Coordinates of C-alpha atoms in Angstrom, one line a residue:
Chain A
M1304 CA 0.0 0.0 0.0
V1305 CA 1.4 3.3 -1.0
K1306 CA 0.3 6.2 1.1
V1307 CA -1.1 9.2 -0.7
G1308 CA 1.4 11.8 0.3
K1309 CA 0.7 15.5 0.0
N1310 CA 3.2 15.9 -2.8
F1311 CA 1.9 13.1 -4.9
I1312 CA -0.6 14.1 -7.5
I1313 CA -1.0 10.7 -9.2
N1314 CA -0.7 7.4 -7.5
T1315 CA -1.1 3.9 -9.0
N1316 CA -2.0 0.9 -6.9
D1317 CA -1.2 -2.6 -8.2
V1318 CA -2.1 -1.6 -11.8
N1319 CA -2.4 -4.5 -14.3
F1320 CA -3.2 -3.8 -17.9
F1321 CA -4.3 -6.2 -20.6
Y1322 CA -4.6 -6.1 -24.3
G1323 CA -7.1 -8.9 -24.8
S1324 CA -5.4 -11.8 -22.9
F1325 CA -1.9 -10.3 -23.2
R1326 CA -0.8 -8.8 -19.9
A1327 CA 1.1 -5.6 -20.8
L1328 CA 1.7 -4.3 -17.3
T1329 CA 2.0 -6.1 -14.0
E1330 CA 1.3 -4.7 -10.6
I1331 CA 2.6 -1.2 -11.1
T1332 CA 2.6 0.8 -7.9
M1333 CA 4.1 4.2 -8.0
G1334 CA 3.5 7.9 -7.2
F1335 CA 4.1 11.0 -9.2
E1336 CA 5.3 14.1 -7.4
K1337 CA 3.8 17.5 -8.0
N1338 CA 5.8 20.0 -10.0
R1339 CA 8.4 17.4 -10.8
V1340 CA 9.5 15.9 -14.1
T1341 CA 9.2 12.1 -14.0
A1342 CA 10.8 10.2 -16.8
L1343 CA 9.6 6.7 -17.8
I1344 CA 12.4 4.8 -19.5
G1345 CA 12.9 1.2 -20.7
P1346 CA 13.4 -0.8 -23.9
S1347 CA 10.7 -0.9 -26.6
G1348 CA 7.7 -2.9 -25.7
C1349 CA 8.3 -2.6 -21.9
G1350 CA 5.0 -1.0 -21.3
K1351 CA 6.0 2.6 -20.5
S1352 CA 3.9 4.2 -23.2
T1353 CA 0.9 2.0 -22.3
F1354 CA 1.4 3.0 -18.7
L1355 CA 1.5 6.7 -19.6
R1356 CA -1.7 6.5 -21.7
L1357 CA -3.4 4.8 -18.9
L1358 CA -2.9 7.8 -16.7
N1359 CA -5.4 9.9 -18.6
R1360 CA -7.5 7.0 -19.9
M1361 CA -6.3 7.3 -23.5
N1362 CA -6.2 3.5 -23.6
D1363 CA -10.0 3.5 -23.4
L1364 CA -9.9 4.2 -27.1
I1365 CA -8.4 0.8 -27.9
D1366 CA -11.0 -2.0 -28.0
G1367 CA -10.4 -5.1 -25.9
T1368 CA -8.2 -3.5 -23.2
R1369 CA -8.7 -3.9 -19.5
V1370 CA -7.4 -2.2 -16.4
E1371 CA -7.1 -3.7 -13.0
G1372 CA -6.1 -1.8 -9.8
E1373 CA -6.4 1.9 -9.1
V1374 CA -5.1 5.0 -10.6
L1375 CA -5.6 7.8 -8.1
F1376 CA -5.6 11.4 -9.3
E1377 CA -5.6 13.7 -6.3
G1378 CA -6.8 10.7 -4.3
K1379 CA -9.7 9.7 -6.6
N1380 CA -9.7 6.6 -8.7
I1381 CA -10.0 7.8 -12.3
Y1382 CA -11.3 4.4 -13.3
A1383 CA -14.2 4.6 -10.9
T1384 CA -17.5 4.2 -12.7
D1385 CA -18.7 7.7 -11.8
V1386 CA -15.7 9.4 -13.4
D1387 CA -16.0 11.1 -16.8
P1388 CA -12.8 10.4 -18.8
V1389 CA -13.4 13.7 -20.6
E1390 CA -13.0 15.6 -17.4
I1391 CA -9.9 13.6 -16.5
R1392 CA -8.3 14.5 -19.9
R1393 CA -9.0 18.2 -19.3
R1394 CA -6.9 18.0 -16.1
I1395 CA -4.3 15.7 -17.5
G1396 CA -3.1 16.8 -20.9
M1397 CA -1.0 14.9 -23.3
V1398 CA 1.6 15.6 -26.0
F1399 CA 2.3 12.8 -28.5
Q1400 CA 5.3 11.3 -30.2
K1401 CA 4.6 12.8 -33.6
P1402 CA 3.4 16.5 -33.7
N1403 CA -0.3 16.2 -34.5
P1404 CA -1.7 19.7 -34.9
F1405 CA -5.2 20.0 -36.3
P1406 CA -5.4 21.0 -40.0
K1407 CA -6.6 24.4 -38.7
S1408 CA -4.9 27.8 -38.2
I1409 CA -2.4 28.2 -35.4
L1410 CA -4.9 30.3 -33.6
N1411 CA -7.7 27.8 -33.9
N1412 CA -5.4 25.0 -32.8
V1413 CA -5.0 26.7 -29.5
T1414 CA -8.6 27.9 -29.0
F1415 CA -10.3 24.7 -30.2
A1416 CA -10.6 23.0 -26.9
P1417 CA -11.1 26.0 -24.7
K1418 CA -13.9 27.2 -26.9
L1419 CA -15.7 23.9 -26.6
S1420 CA -15.2 24.0 -22.8
G1421 CA -17.1 27.2 -22.7
I1422 CA -14.7 30.1 -23.1
T1423 CA -16.3 32.3 -25.7
K1424 CA -15.2 35.9 -25.0
K1425 CA -12.8 37.0 -27.6
S1426 CA -10.6 38.9 -25.3
D1427 CA -10.3 35.9 -23.0
L1428 CA -9.4 33.7 -25.9
D1429 CA -6.9 36.1 -27.2
S1430 CA -5.1 36.4 -23.9
L1431 CA -5.2 32.7 -23.5
V1432 CA -3.6 32.2 -26.9
E1433 CA -0.8 34.6 -26.2
Q1434 CA -0.2 33.2 -22.7
S1435 CA -0.2 29.6 -23.9
L1436 CA 2.0 30.3 -26.9
R1437 CA 4.4 32.3 -24.7
Q1438 CA 4.6 29.4 -22.2
A1439 CA 5.4 27.1 -25.1
V1440 CA 8.1 29.6 -26.3
L1441 CA 6.4 29.9 -29.7
W1442 CA 4.8 33.3 -29.4
D1443 CA 7.6 35.3 -31.0
E1444 CA 7.8 33.0 -33.9
V1445 CA 4.1 32.9 -34.7
K1446 CA 2.5 36.1 -33.4
D1447 CA 2.3 37.6 -36.8
I1448 CA 1.0 34.5 -38.6
L1449 CA -1.7 33.2 -36.2
N1450 CA -4.1 32.7 -39.0
R1451 CA -1.8 30.6 -41.1
S1452 CA -2.3 26.8 -41.2
A1453 CA -0.5 25.0 -38.4
M1454 CA 0.6 22.5 -41.1
T1455 CA 3.0 25.1 -42.5
L1456 CA 5.1 25.2 -39.3
S1457 CA 8.3 23.1 -38.9
G1458 CA 8.1 19.9 -37.0
G1459 CA 9.6 21.5 -33.9
Q1460 CA 7.3 24.4 -34.0
Q1461 CA 4.3 22.1 -34.5
Q1462 CA 5.3 20.1 -31.4
R1463 CA 5.6 23.4 -29.4
L1464 CA 2.1 24.3 -30.7
C1465 CA 0.8 21.0 -29.5
I1466 CA 2.3 21.8 -26.1
A1467 CA 0.7 25.2 -26.2
R1468 CA -2.6 23.6 -27.2
A1469 CA -2.4 21.3 -24.2
L1470 CA -1.5 24.3 -21.9
A1471 CA -4.5 26.3 -23.0
M1472 CA -6.7 23.9 -21.2
K1473 CA -4.8 24.7 -18.0
P1474 CA -4.2 21.1 -17.0
D1475 CA -2.5 20.1 -13.8
V1476 CA -0.4 17.3 -15.3
I1477 CA 1.1 17.0 -18.8
L1478 CA 1.9 13.6 -20.2
M1479 CA 4.5 13.5 -22.9
D1480 CA 5.0 10.4 -25.0
E1481 CA 8.5 10.6 -26.6
P1482 CA 7.8 14.2 -27.5
T1483 CA 11.1 14.8 -29.3
S1484 CA 11.7 11.5 -31.0
A1485 CA 10.5 12.9 -34.3
L1486 CA 12.5 16.1 -34.0
D1487 CA 16.0 17.4 -34.9
P1488 CA 18.5 18.1 -32.1
I1489 CA 17.9 21.9 -32.0
S1490 CA 14.2 21.5 -31.7
T1491 CA 14.7 18.8 -29.1
A1492 CA 16.9 21.2 -27.1
K1493 CA 14.1 23.8 -27.2
I1494 CA 11.5 21.4 -26.0
E1495 CA 13.8 20.2 -23.2
E1496 CA 14.3 23.8 -22.0
L1497 CA 10.6 24.3 -22.2
I1498 CA 10.0 21.2 -20.0
D1499 CA 12.3 22.6 -17.4
E1500 CA 10.4 25.9 -17.4
L1501 CA 7.0 24.2 -17.3
K1502 CA 7.7 22.1 -14.3
K1503 CA 7.3 25.2 -12.1
R1504 CA 3.6 25.2 -12.8
Y1505 CA 2.8 21.7 -14.0
T1506 CA 3.6 18.1 -13.2
I1507 CA 5.2 16.4 -16.1
I1508 CA 5.5 12.8 -16.9
I1509 CA 7.6 12.0 -19.9
V1510 CA 8.3 8.8 -21.7
T1511 CA 11.6 8.8 -23.5
H1512 CA 13.9 6.4 -25.4
N1513 CA 16.7 8.8 -25.0
M1514 CA 18.5 8.3 -21.7
Q1515 CA 20.5 11.5 -21.9
Q1516 CA 17.2 13.3 -22.2
A1517 CA 15.8 11.5 -19.1
A1518 CA 18.9 12.4 -17.2
R1519 CA 18.8 16.1 -18.4
V1520 CA 15.1 16.9 -17.8
S1521 CA 13.8 14.7 -15.0
Q1522 CA 14.1 14.7 -11.3
K1523 CA 12.6 11.2 -10.9
T1524 CA 13.1 8.2 -13.2
A1525 CA 11.2 5.0 -13.4
F1526 CA 12.7 2.0 -15.3
F1527 CA 10.3 -0.4 -16.9
H1528 CA 11.1 -3.8 -18.2
L1529 CA 8.7 -6.5 -19.6
G1530 CA 5.7 -4.8 -18.1
T1531 CA 7.0 -4.4 -14.6
L1532 CA 8.4 -1.4 -12.8
V1533 CA 12.0 -2.4 -12.1
E1534 CA 13.3 0.6 -10.3
Y1535 CA 12.0 4.0 -9.4
G1536 CA 13.9 6.8 -7.7
D1537 CA 15.8 10.1 -8.0
T1538 CA 17.1 10.5 -11.5
R1539 CA 20.6 11.1 -10.2
E1540 CA 20.5 7.9 -8.2
I1541 CA 19.2 5.8 -11.1
F1542 CA 21.8 7.0 -13.5
T1543 CA 24.8 7.0 -11.1
N1544 CA 24.1 4.2 -8.7
P1545 CA 21.2 1.9 -9.8
R1546 CA 20.2 -0.7 -7.3
E1547 CA 19.1 -3.3 -9.9
A1548 CA 21.4 -5.0 -12.3
R1549 CA 18.8 -4.8 -15.1
T1550 CA 18.6 -1.0 -14.7
K1551 CA 22.4 -0.8 -14.8
D1552 CA 22.6 -2.9 -17.9
Y1553 CA 20.0 -0.8 -19.7
I1554 CA 21.4 2.6 -18.9
T1555 CA 24.9 1.5 -19.8
G1556 CA 23.6 0.3 -23.2
R1557 CA 23.8 -3.4 -22.6
Y1558 CA 20.3 -3.8 -24.3
G1559 CA 17.6 -1.5 -25.4
Chain B
M58 CA 17.9 -10.1 -67.2
K59 CA 16.6 -9.3 -70.6
W60 CA 13.6 -11.5 -70.0
R61 CA 12.7 -9.4 -67.0
Y62 CA 12.8 -6.2 -69.1
F63 CA 10.7 -7.9 -71.7
K64 CA 8.1 -8.9 -69.1
Q65 CA 8.1 -5.4 -67.8
A66 CA 7.6 -4.0 -71.3
V67 CA 4.7 -6.3 -72.0
F68 CA 3.1 -5.5 -68.7
F69 CA 3.4 -1.8 -69.1
T70 CA 1.9 -2.1 -72.6
V71 CA -1.1 -4.0 -71.4
V72 CA -1.7 -1.4 -68.6
R73 CA -1.4 1.5 -71.0
L74 CA -3.6 -0.2 -73.6
S75 CA -6.3 -0.8 -70.9
A76 CA -6.2 2.8 -69.9
L77 CA -6.4 3.9 -73.5
V78 CA -9.3 1.6 -74.3
I79 CA -11.3 2.9 -71.3
S80 CA -10.6 6.5 -72.1
L81 CA -11.4 6.0 -75.8
T82 CA -14.7 4.2 -75.0
L83 CA -15.8 7.1 -72.8
L84 CA -14.7 9.7 -75.3
G85 CA -16.4 7.8 -78.1
I86 CA -19.7 7.6 -76.2
L87 CA -19.6 11.3 -75.4
A88 CA -18.6 12.2 -78.9
Y89 CA -21.4 10.0 -80.4
I90 CA -24.0 11.6 -78.1
F91 CA -22.7 15.1 -78.9
F92 CA -22.7 14.8 -82.7
N93 CA -26.1 13.2 -82.8
G94 CA -27.6 15.5 -80.2
Y95 CA -26.2 19.0 -80.5
R96 CA -28.5 19.9 -83.4
A97 CA -31.5 19.4 -81.2
I98 CA -30.3 21.8 -78.6
T99 CA -32.0 25.2 -79.1
W100 CA -33.1 27.8 -76.6
D101 CA -36.7 26.6 -77.1
F102 CA -35.7 23.0 -76.6
L103 CA -34.4 23.8 -73.2
T104 CA -37.0 26.3 -72.1
L105 CA -40.4 25.1 -73.3
P106 CA -42.6 22.0 -72.7
P107 CA -43.1 19.3 -75.3
T108 CA -45.8 19.7 -77.9
D109 CA -47.3 17.9 -80.9
S110 CA -47.3 14.4 -79.3
M111 CA -43.6 14.9 -78.4
T112 CA -42.5 15.2 -82.0
R113 CA -41.6 18.7 -81.3
G114 CA -40.8 17.6 -77.8
W115 CA -39.2 20.2 -75.8
I116 CA -37.8 19.2 -72.5
M117 CA -37.9 22.0 -69.9
P118 CA -40.2 20.2 -67.5
A119 CA -38.0 17.1 -67.6
I120 CA -34.9 19.1 -66.8
V121 CA -36.7 20.7 -63.9
G122 CA -38.0 17.4 -62.7
T123 CA -34.7 15.7 -62.8
F124 CA -33.2 18.6 -61.0
Y125 CA -35.8 18.4 -58.2
L126 CA -35.5 14.6 -57.9
T127 CA -31.7 14.7 -57.7
I128 CA -31.7 17.4 -55.1
G129 CA -34.4 15.5 -53.2
A130 CA -32.5 12.3 -53.4
I131 CA -29.3 13.9 -52.2
S132 CA -31.0 15.7 -49.3
V133 CA -32.4 12.4 -48.2
A134 CA -29.4 10.2 -48.7
L135 CA -26.5 12.5 -47.7
P136 CA -27.5 13.2 -44.0
L137 CA -28.7 9.6 -43.5
G138 CA -25.6 8.2 -45.2
I139 CA -23.2 10.3 -43.2
V140 CA -24.9 9.5 -39.9
S141 CA -24.9 5.8 -40.7
A142 CA -21.2 5.8 -41.8
T143 CA -20.3 7.8 -38.6
Y144 CA -22.0 5.2 -36.5
L145 CA -20.4 2.3 -38.3
S146 CA -16.9 3.6 -38.3
E147 CA -16.7 5.8 -35.1
Y148 CA -19.2 4.4 -32.6
A149 CA -20.1 0.8 -33.3
K150 CA -18.0 -1.9 -31.6
Q151 CA -16.7 -4.1 -34.4
G152 CA -18.4 -7.5 -34.2
P153 CA -20.9 -9.8 -35.9
F154 CA -23.8 -7.3 -35.6
I155 CA -21.8 -4.6 -37.5
R156 CA -20.6 -7.2 -40.0
I157 CA -24.3 -8.0 -40.8
I158 CA -25.2 -4.4 -41.2
R159 CA -22.2 -3.9 -43.6
I160 CA -23.2 -7.0 -45.6
G161 CA -26.7 -5.5 -45.8
V162 CA -25.4 -2.2 -47.0
N163 CA -23.3 -3.9 -49.7
C164 CA -26.2 -6.1 -50.8
L165 CA -28.4 -3.0 -51.1
A166 CA -25.8 -1.6 -53.5
G167 CA -26.2 -4.7 -55.6
V168 CA -30.0 -4.7 -55.8
P169 CA -31.2 -4.0 -59.4
S170 CA -32.7 -0.5 -59.6
V171 CA -36.1 -1.7 -60.8
V172 CA -36.5 -3.5 -57.4
F173 CA -36.1 -0.1 -55.7
G174 CA -38.7 1.2 -58.1
L175 CA -41.1 -1.5 -57.0
F176 CA -40.3 -1.0 -53.3
G177 CA -40.9 2.8 -53.8
L178 CA -44.2 2.1 -55.4
G179 CA -45.3 -0.3 -52.7
F180 CA -44.1 1.6 -49.8
F181 CA -44.0 5.4 -50.5
V182 CA -46.6 5.6 -53.3
V183 CA -49.2 3.2 -52.0
F184 CA -48.6 2.5 -48.4
L185 CA -47.6 6.0 -47.3
K186 CA -50.0 7.4 -49.9
F187 CA -47.5 9.9 -51.3
G188 CA -48.8 9.0 -54.7
S189 CA -46.6 9.3 -57.7
S190 CA -44.7 12.4 -56.7
I191 CA -41.4 14.2 -56.3
L192 CA -41.4 13.1 -52.7
A193 CA -41.8 9.4 -53.4
G194 CA -39.3 9.5 -56.2
S195 CA -36.7 11.4 -54.2
L196 CA -37.0 9.0 -51.3
T197 CA -36.7 6.0 -53.7
L198 CA -33.7 7.4 -55.4
G199 CA -32.3 8.4 -52.0
I200 CA -32.4 4.8 -50.8
L201 CA -30.9 3.7 -54.1
I202 CA -27.8 5.9 -53.6
L203 CA -27.6 5.4 -49.9
P204 CA -25.1 2.5 -50.1
T205 CA -22.8 4.5 -52.3
I206 CA -22.8 7.4 -49.9
I207 CA -22.4 5.2 -46.8
G208 CA -19.5 3.3 -48.4
A209 CA -17.7 6.5 -49.5
S210 CA -18.3 8.2 -46.2
E211 CA -17.0 5.3 -44.3
E212 CA -13.8 5.2 -46.4
A213 CA -13.4 8.9 -45.9
L214 CA -13.8 8.6 -42.1
K215 CA -11.3 5.7 -42.0
G216 CA -8.9 8.0 -43.9
V217 CA -8.9 10.6 -41.2
P218 CA -5.6 10.1 -39.2
Q219 CA -6.2 8.5 -35.8
T220 CA -3.8 11.1 -34.4
F221 CA -6.5 13.8 -35.0
R222 CA -8.9 11.9 -32.8
E223 CA -6.3 11.3 -30.1
A224 CA -5.2 14.9 -30.2
S225 CA -8.7 16.1 -29.7
L226 CA -9.7 13.6 -27.1
A227 CA -6.5 14.2 -25.1
L228 CA -7.6 17.8 -24.8
G229 CA -10.6 16.8 -22.9
V230 CA -12.9 17.2 -25.9
S231 CA -15.8 14.8 -25.9
K232 CA -16.2 12.1 -28.5
W233 CA -19.1 13.7 -30.2
Q234 CA -17.4 17.1 -30.3
T235 CA -14.3 15.4 -31.7
I236 CA -16.3 13.7 -34.4
Y237 CA -18.3 16.8 -35.2
R238 CA -15.5 19.3 -35.1
I239 CA -12.5 17.4 -36.2
V240 CA -13.3 14.1 -37.9
L241 CA -16.2 15.0 -40.1
P242 CA -14.7 18.2 -41.4
S243 CA -11.5 16.3 -42.3
A244 CA -13.5 13.6 -44.0
L245 CA -15.7 16.0 -46.0
P246 CA -13.7 15.9 -49.2
G247 CA -14.0 12.1 -49.3
I248 CA -17.7 12.3 -48.5
M249 CA -18.2 14.7 -51.3
T250 CA -16.8 12.1 -53.7
G251 CA -19.4 9.7 -52.6
S252 CA -22.2 12.2 -53.1
I253 CA -20.9 13.1 -56.5
L254 CA -21.2 9.4 -57.5
G255 CA -24.6 9.4 -55.9
I256 CA -25.8 12.5 -57.8
G257 CA -24.8 11.0 -61.1
R258 CA -26.6 7.8 -60.3
A259 CA -29.7 9.5 -59.0
A260 CA -30.0 11.8 -62.0
G261 CA -29.5 9.0 -64.5
E262 CA -31.8 6.2 -63.2
T263 CA -35.0 5.4 -64.9
A264 CA -36.5 2.4 -63.3
P265 CA -36.8 3.7 -59.7
I266 CA -38.7 6.8 -60.8
M267 CA -40.9 5.1 -63.4
F268 CA -43.5 4.0 -60.8
T269 CA -42.8 6.6 -58.2
A270 CA -42.4 10.0 -59.7
A271 CA -42.2 10.3 -63.4
A272 CA -45.0 11.5 -65.6
F273 CA -45.3 10.8 -69.3
F274 CA -46.1 14.3 -69.9
T275 CA -46.8 17.5 -67.9
A276 CA -47.0 20.9 -69.5
I277 CA -46.8 22.7 -66.2
L278 CA -44.1 22.7 -63.7
P279 CA -44.6 21.0 -60.3
K280 CA -46.0 23.2 -57.6
S281 CA -45.4 21.0 -54.6
I282 CA -43.4 17.9 -53.6
F283 CA -46.6 15.9 -54.1
D284 CA -46.8 16.6 -57.8
E285 CA -45.7 14.3 -60.5
V286 CA -42.8 15.5 -62.7
M287 CA -41.2 14.6 -66.0
A288 CA -37.6 13.5 -65.7
L289 CA -34.9 13.3 -68.3
P290 CA -34.1 9.6 -68.1
Y291 CA -37.7 8.6 -68.3
H292 CA -38.4 11.0 -71.1
I293 CA -35.6 9.4 -73.1
Y294 CA -37.1 6.0 -72.4
V295 CA -40.5 7.3 -73.5
L296 CA -39.2 8.9 -76.7
A297 CA -37.2 5.9 -77.6
T298 CA -39.7 3.1 -76.9
A299 CA -43.2 4.2 -76.1
G300 CA -43.9 7.2 -78.3
T301 CA -45.9 7.1 -81.4
Y302 CA -43.3 8.7 -83.6
I303 CA -40.1 7.0 -82.5
E304 CA -38.1 7.7 -85.7
Q305 CA -39.1 11.3 -85.9
T306 CA -38.0 12.0 -82.4
R307 CA -34.6 10.4 -82.8
P308 CA -32.7 13.7 -82.8
L309 CA -34.7 14.8 -79.8
Q310 CA -33.7 11.6 -78.0
Y311 CA -30.1 12.3 -78.5
G312 CA -30.6 15.9 -77.6
T313 CA -32.2 14.9 -74.3
V314 CA -29.4 12.4 -73.6
L315 CA -26.9 15.2 -74.2
V316 CA -28.7 17.5 -71.8
L317 CA -28.8 14.7 -69.2
V318 CA -25.1 14.0 -69.5
A319 CA -24.3 17.7 -69.4
L320 CA -26.4 18.1 -66.4
V321 CA -24.8 15.2 -64.5
L322 CA -21.3 16.3 -65.5
G323 CA -22.1 19.9 -64.5
I324 CA -23.3 18.9 -61.1
D325 CA -20.2 16.7 -60.8
L326 CA -18.0 19.5 -61.8
I327 CA -19.4 21.8 -59.1
A328 CA -18.9 19.1 -56.5
I329 CA -15.3 18.4 -57.7
V330 CA -14.4 22.1 -57.5
I331 CA -15.8 22.4 -54.0
R332 CA -14.0 19.2 -53.0
S333 CA -10.6 20.3 -54.3
A334 CA -11.0 23.7 -52.7
M335 CA -11.6 22.0 -49.4
R336 CA -8.7 19.6 -50.0
R337 CA -6.3 22.5 -50.6
K338 CA -7.3 24.0 -47.3
K339 CA -6.8 20.7 -45.3
R340 CA -3.5 19.2 -46.2
W341 CA -1.9 16.8 -43.9

């Protein structure tokens, strides 16, 4: 039993996850600290992305999946029957591996979800757009072309737009699923700086294949292997003095 | 090595020839209709009703009738088709039930059009007492083109990247809002393709409207959706088989065919222009 500490915003209790009869995650119990960046690392197929998508119920979209155990967000199980996944996803935003802006203007990408959630005043929307784009460090690059299609932006800009779009909903947690794996090194560096800035206001959970990235941006690191949580602790500890042999083998490049 | 190039050359030739044959056939038909029909086309031909037992058959009422029937069919089939396709591809859990519905839709596409005509007669004209009317004809044609529209819409919806849905849902947007605001607009160009095919089919069919909407002759234009109308395909059929002066009306028949083809191509062209404009706006 993990106690729900003051600083934990999300806790999972003995979470199992199944694709059909295939068990993708086994008894994952961990807590995510507020205003920290937590990195989930591990070899391909270890279940880290599955686990991430389970935290805002994105796995609901896949037919034939099943969750056991509890995922507590601010102490409440998000898989309880009376919970609306739409509400959960408003509070727990997500950024995907490949930038996926809507085929709309830059402006409409940011305002799309806030409008649907009831913000209609133009001045409110305008300030929300500026604020979100500034937070995503994109404002200076796009402030004069807000009506241009988001599809005309570069990959790195698109990804920052996707982050801005998520920020516009003012979530508490942002999940990032390998957000830089489709980007060049310069864009990657910008996103990493951005993550560092964002953790002041948000809790960030990031899946990454890039161990240097995990070491650079996160304070906590969890190492997954074959659907189990092998080791979880301070990033510095994990990378300099791992307790488990498997963790050590992975971070030193023995497999992956 | 040489053998491989030879095979490639043979294969390319066959492919090119097939393309050529198909294009030439189409061009041939169009040219044939045009050269036989263009002399019949006059301002009066297009703007006045038929007279003198059709021998000076002018076709304005038939043009108007076909126009109404086609618009009617599309306004029935398009909303219904899009909603059905949305259900099938976005909401329904894939399983035996859905498979049966899909098979049903595909079978519907294969049913001969005269069967739709009889169904329309039995159900809309007689049972629902619409009589032979624009309403009954439009509904019958609408059912006829429904499978085309469902099929095309479903394909179009499948073509919308899953990442769009995920992006929207991950923002805390509900499923319905995601479908309505993101998925359907992105699928619209593809859905338009379906409706273009549907329009062509609806405008050109004779059998389904024969019992449900088409009049042999009306001098006046319809005043309500419960009126009978003349329609181009049925008018062609009448001129070519049932009239008293089949030989004399030959040029008029070709003229009517030409008008029908032009009408269908015209409607298609409008839809194609709209579609490509939408495509240009939504590139991904």
